[in-house]
Coordinates of C-alpha atoms and ligand atoms in Angstrom, one line a residue:
X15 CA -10.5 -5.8 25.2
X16 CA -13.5 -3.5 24.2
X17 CA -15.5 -5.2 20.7
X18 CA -14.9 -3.5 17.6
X19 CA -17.9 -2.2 15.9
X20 CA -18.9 -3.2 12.5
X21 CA -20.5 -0.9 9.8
X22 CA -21.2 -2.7 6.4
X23 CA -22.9 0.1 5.0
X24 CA -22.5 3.8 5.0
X25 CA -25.6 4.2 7.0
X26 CA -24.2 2.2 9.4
X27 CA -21.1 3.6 9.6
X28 CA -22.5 7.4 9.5
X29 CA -25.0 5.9 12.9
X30 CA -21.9 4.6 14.2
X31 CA -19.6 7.3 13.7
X32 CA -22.0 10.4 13.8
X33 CA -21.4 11.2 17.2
X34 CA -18.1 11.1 17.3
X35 CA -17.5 13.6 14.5
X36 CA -17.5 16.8 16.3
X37 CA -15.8 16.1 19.5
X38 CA -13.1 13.5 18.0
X39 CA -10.0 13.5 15.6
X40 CA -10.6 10.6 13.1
X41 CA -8.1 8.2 12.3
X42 CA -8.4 6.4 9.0
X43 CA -6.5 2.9 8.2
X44 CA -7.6 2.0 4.6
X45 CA -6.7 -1.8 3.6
X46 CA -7.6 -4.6 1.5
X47 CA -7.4 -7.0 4.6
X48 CA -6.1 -10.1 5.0
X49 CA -4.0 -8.2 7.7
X50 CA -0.7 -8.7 8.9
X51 CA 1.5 -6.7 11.9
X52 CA 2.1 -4.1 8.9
X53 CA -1.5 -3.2 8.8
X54 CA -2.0 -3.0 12.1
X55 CA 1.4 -0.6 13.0
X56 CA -0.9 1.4 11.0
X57 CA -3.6 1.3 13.3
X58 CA -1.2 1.5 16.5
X59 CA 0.2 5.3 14.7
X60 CA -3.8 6.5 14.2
X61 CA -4.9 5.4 18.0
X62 CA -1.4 7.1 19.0
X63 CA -2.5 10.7 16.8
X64 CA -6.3 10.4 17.1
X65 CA -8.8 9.7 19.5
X66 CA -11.1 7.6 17.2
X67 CA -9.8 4.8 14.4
X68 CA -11.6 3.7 11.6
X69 CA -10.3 0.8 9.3
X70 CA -11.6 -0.2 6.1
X71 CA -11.8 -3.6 4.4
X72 CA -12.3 -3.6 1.2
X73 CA -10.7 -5.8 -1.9
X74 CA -11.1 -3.1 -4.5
X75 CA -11.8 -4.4 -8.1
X76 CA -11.4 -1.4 -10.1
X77 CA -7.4 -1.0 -8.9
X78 CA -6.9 -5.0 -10.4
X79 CA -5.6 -5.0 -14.0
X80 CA -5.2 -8.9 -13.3
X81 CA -8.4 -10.4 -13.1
X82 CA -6.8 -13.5 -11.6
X83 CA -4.8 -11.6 -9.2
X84 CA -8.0 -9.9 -7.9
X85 CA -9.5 -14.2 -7.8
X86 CA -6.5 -15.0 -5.7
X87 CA -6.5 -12.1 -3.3
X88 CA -6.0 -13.3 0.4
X89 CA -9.7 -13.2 2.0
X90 CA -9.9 -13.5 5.9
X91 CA -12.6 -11.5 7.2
X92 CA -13.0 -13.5 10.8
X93 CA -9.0 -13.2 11.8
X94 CA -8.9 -10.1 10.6
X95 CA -12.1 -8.7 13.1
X96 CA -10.0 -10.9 15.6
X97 CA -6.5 -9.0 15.3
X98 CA -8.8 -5.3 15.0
X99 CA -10.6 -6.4 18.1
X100 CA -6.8 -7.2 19.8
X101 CA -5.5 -4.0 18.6
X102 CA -8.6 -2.4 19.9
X103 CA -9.6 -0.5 16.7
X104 CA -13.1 1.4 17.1
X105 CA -14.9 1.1 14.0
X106 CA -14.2 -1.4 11.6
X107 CA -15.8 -0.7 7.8
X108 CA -16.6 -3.5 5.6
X109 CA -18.8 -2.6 2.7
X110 CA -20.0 -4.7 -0.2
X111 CA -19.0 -3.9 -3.9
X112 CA -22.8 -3.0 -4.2
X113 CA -22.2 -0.3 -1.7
X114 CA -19.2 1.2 -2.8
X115 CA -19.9 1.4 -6.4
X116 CA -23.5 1.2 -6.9
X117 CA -23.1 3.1 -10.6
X118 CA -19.4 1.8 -12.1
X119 CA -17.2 4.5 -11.3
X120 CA -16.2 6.7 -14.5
X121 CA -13.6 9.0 -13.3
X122 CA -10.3 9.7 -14.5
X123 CA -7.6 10.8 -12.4
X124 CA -4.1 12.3 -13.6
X125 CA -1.3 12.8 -11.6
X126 CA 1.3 13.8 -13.6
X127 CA 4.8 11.9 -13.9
X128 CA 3.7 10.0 -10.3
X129 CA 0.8 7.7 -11.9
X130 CA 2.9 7.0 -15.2
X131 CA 5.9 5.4 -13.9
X132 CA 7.0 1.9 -11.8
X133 CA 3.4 0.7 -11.0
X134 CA 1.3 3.5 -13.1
X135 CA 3.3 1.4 -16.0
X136 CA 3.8 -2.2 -15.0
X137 CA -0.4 -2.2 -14.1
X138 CA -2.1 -0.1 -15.8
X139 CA -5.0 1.5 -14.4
X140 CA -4.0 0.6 -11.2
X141 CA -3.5 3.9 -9.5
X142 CA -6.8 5.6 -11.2
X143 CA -8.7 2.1 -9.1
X144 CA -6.3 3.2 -6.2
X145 CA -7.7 7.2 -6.8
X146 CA -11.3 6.0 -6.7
X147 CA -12.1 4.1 -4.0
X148 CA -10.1 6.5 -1.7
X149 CA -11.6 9.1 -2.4
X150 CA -15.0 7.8 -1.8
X151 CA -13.5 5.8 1.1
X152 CA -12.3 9.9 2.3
X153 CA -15.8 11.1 1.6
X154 CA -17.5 8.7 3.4
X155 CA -15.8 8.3 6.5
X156 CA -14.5 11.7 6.5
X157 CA -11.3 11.3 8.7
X158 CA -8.9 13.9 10.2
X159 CA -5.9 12.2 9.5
X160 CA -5.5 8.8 6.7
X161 CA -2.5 6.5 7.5
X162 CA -0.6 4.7 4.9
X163 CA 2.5 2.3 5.0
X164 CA 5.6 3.7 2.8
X165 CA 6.0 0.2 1.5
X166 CA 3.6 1.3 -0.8
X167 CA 5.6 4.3 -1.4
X168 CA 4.4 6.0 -5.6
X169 CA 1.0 5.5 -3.6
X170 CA 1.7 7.5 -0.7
X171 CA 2.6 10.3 -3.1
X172 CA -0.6 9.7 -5.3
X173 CA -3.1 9.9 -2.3
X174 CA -1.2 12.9 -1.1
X175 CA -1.9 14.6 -5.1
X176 CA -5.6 13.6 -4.4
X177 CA -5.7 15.3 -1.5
X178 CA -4.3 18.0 -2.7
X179 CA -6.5 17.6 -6.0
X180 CA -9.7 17.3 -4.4
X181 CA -9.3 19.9 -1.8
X182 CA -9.8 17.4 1.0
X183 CA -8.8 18.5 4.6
X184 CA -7.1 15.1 5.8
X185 CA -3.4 15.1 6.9
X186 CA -1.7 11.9 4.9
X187 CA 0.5 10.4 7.5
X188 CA 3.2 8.1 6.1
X189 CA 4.2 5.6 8.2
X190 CA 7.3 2.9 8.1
X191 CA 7.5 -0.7 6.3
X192 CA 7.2 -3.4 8.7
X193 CA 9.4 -6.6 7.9
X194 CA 9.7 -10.1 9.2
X195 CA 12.5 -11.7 10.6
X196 CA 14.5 -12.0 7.3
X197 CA 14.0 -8.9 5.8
X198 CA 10.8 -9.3 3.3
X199 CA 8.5 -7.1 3.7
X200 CA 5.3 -7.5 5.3
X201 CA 2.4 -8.2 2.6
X202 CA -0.8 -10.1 2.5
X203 CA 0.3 -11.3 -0.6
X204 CA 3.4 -13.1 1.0
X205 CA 0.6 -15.8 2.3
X206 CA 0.4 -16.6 -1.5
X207 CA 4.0 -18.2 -0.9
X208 CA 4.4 -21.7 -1.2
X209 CA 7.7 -22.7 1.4
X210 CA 10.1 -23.1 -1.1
X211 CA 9.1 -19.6 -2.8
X212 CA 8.6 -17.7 0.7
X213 CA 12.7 -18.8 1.1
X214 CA 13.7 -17.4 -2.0
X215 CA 11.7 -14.0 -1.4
X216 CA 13.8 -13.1 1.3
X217 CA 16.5 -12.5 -1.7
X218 CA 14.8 -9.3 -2.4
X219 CA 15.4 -7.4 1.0
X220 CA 19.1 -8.9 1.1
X221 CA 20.0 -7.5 -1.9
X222 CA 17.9 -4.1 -1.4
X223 CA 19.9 -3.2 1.6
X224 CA 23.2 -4.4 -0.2
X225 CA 22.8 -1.1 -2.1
X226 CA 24.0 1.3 0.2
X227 CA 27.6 -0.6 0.6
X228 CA 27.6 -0.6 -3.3
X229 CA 27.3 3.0 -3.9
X230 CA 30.1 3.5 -1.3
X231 CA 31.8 0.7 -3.5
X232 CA 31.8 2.9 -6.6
X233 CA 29.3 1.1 -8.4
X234 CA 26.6 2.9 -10.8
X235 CA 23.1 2.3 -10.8
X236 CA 23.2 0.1 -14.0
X237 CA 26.0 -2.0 -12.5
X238 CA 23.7 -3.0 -9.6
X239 CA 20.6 -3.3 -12.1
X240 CA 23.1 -6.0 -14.0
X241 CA 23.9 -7.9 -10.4
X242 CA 20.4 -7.8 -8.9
X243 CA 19.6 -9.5 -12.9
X244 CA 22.1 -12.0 -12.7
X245 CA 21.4 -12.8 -9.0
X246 CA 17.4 -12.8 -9.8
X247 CA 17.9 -15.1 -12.8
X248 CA 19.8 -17.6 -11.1
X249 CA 17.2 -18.1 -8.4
X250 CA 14.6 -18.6 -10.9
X251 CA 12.8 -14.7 -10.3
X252 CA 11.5 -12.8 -12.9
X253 CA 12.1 -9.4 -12.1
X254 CA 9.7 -7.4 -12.8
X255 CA 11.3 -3.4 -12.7
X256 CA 14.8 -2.5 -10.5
X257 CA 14.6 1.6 -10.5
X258 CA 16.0 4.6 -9.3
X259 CA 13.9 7.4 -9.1
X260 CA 13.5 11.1 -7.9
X261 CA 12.2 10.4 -4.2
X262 CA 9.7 13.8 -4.5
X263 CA 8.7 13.3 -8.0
X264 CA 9.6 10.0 -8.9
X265 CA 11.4 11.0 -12.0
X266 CA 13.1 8.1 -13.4
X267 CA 16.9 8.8 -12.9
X268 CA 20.3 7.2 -14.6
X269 CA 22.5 7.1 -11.6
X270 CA 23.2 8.2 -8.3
X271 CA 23.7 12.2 -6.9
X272 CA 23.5 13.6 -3.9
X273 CA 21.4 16.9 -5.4
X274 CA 18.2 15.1 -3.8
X275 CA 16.8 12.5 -2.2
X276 CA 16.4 9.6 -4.3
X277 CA 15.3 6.2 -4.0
X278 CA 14.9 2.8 -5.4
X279 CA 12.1 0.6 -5.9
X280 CA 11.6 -3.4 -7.3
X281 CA 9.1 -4.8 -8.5
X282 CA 9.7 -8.9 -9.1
X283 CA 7.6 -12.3 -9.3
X284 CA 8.0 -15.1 -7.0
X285 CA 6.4 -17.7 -8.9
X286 CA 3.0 -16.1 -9.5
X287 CA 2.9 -13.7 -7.1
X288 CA 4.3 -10.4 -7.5
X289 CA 6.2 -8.5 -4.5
X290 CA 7.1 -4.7 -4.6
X291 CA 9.8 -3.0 -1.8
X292 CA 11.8 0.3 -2.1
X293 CA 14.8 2.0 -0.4
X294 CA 14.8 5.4 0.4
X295 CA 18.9 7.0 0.0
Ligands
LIG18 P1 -3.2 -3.2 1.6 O1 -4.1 -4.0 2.4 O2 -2.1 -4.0 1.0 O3 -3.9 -2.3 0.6 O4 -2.5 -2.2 2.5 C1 -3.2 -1.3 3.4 C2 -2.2 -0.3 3.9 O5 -1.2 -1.0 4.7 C3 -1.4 0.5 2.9 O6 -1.3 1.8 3.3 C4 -0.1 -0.2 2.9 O7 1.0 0.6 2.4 C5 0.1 -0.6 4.3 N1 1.0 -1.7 4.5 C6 1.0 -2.9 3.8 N2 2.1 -3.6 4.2 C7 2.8 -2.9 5.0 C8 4.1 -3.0 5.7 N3 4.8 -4.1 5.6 N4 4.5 -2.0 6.6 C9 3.8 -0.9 6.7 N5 2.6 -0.7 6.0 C10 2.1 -1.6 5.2

């Protein structure tokens, strides 16, 4: 097991990473840490593609509408170096607020009909955070290819308008959701649980991949929007958006056709703590 190296500033990382730039293709794995197999899939596709793997760890406070949710974020900084180490990651980037946004960051990003639905609406200002510090993230590291987890799937097509917005040449590889054992997806937030709410969570990925069967069924969009309600409500959820959306421009659709691929994407709480998943048709 070869030690990962640690930049905490862009000096650092720019000594570090310097001599690497010419001869290397750059693999960037951008996360807020507290990292889980998910993350690190991530880092297993970019040493697969690239010959050198940068990850980033960085809580971002300007892509936090919920001050408290920002307070409660999952901070692990030691088992995370631990797991980069064991997946043998090169470079690992932690910088300070300080560092990344030594003047507060005025920018204001549009992308269309992809940062005003699902999340663009249920958090505002969430994507335009998301915009800003990965962008600078892409402008200081400088990668050839970025890799991000579909789980996250409006901002897989939101970094891949930035890109395209901001002319920069770095591929945007989308790469598969991890689960655990039961279905729920892999998130840092799913630490949050307490027991009793980590059982009920796996509620969300049973009745996601129930949906398939239900459309063969007959049954229309709102028809499942009314079961996954009553089933959510009588486990004590509060669910936060059920959609069905255009899969390439995440138009908010009615009901099902096979014209293009669509897909659907939750949004709930689980006590405090709010869990997103999608399924792609
Ligand atoms: P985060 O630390 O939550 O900002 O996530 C960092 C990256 O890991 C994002 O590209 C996420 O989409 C990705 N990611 C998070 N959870 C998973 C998962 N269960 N499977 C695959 N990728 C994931």
């Amino acid at each position: 097991m070869r030690s990962v190296k640690i930049a905490r500033t862009i000096i650092e990382l720019n000594t570090l990473l310097n001599q690497y730039r010419i001869s290397s293709t750059i693999g960037f794995v951008p996360t807020m840490g507290a990292l889980h197999q998910g993350h690190l899939s991530l880092i297993n596709e970019s040493k697969m593609q690239c010959n050198f793997t940068v990850c980033s760890i960085f809580v971002n406070p300007t892509q936090f509408n919920d001050k408290k949710d920002l307070e409660r974020y999952p901070r692990t900084e030691d088992e995370d170096l631990k797991l980069l180490k064991e997946a043998n990651c090169d470079l690992v980037f932690l910088p300070s607020v300080l560092e990344m946004y030594p003047e507060p960051d005025k920018r204001v990003f549009d992308f269309g009909t992809l940062d005003k639905v699902l999340d663009g609406e249920a958090r505002p200002g969430h994507f335009n955070g998301v915009a800003q510090i990965v962008s600078k993230l892409f402008d200081i590291v400088k990668p050839t290819k970025a890799f991000f987890g579909l789980k996250d799937y409006q901002q897989v097509l939101i970094i891949k308008a930035l890109v395209k917005q901001l002319n920069f040449n770095i591929e945007i590889i989308a790469c598969p959701i991890l689960r655990e054992k039961d279905g729920l997806a892999m998130s840092s937030r799913n630490a949050l649980l307490n027991v009793s709410e980590r059982k009920l969570a796996a509620l969300i990925p049973q009745l996601m991949s129930s949906i398939p069967s239900l459309i063969t069924a007959g049954y229309s969009f709102n028809r499942i929007l009314l079961h996954f309600e009553t089933k959510f409500l009588a486990n004590g959820y509060n669910l936060d958006y059920l959609k069905l959306a255009n899969a390439q421009t995440l138009q908010i659709e009615n009901d099902f056709t096979d014209n293009h691929q669509q897909i659907v994407l939750i949004a709930c709480f689980v006590g405090k703590i709010r869990l997103i998943d999608n399924l792609l048709l």
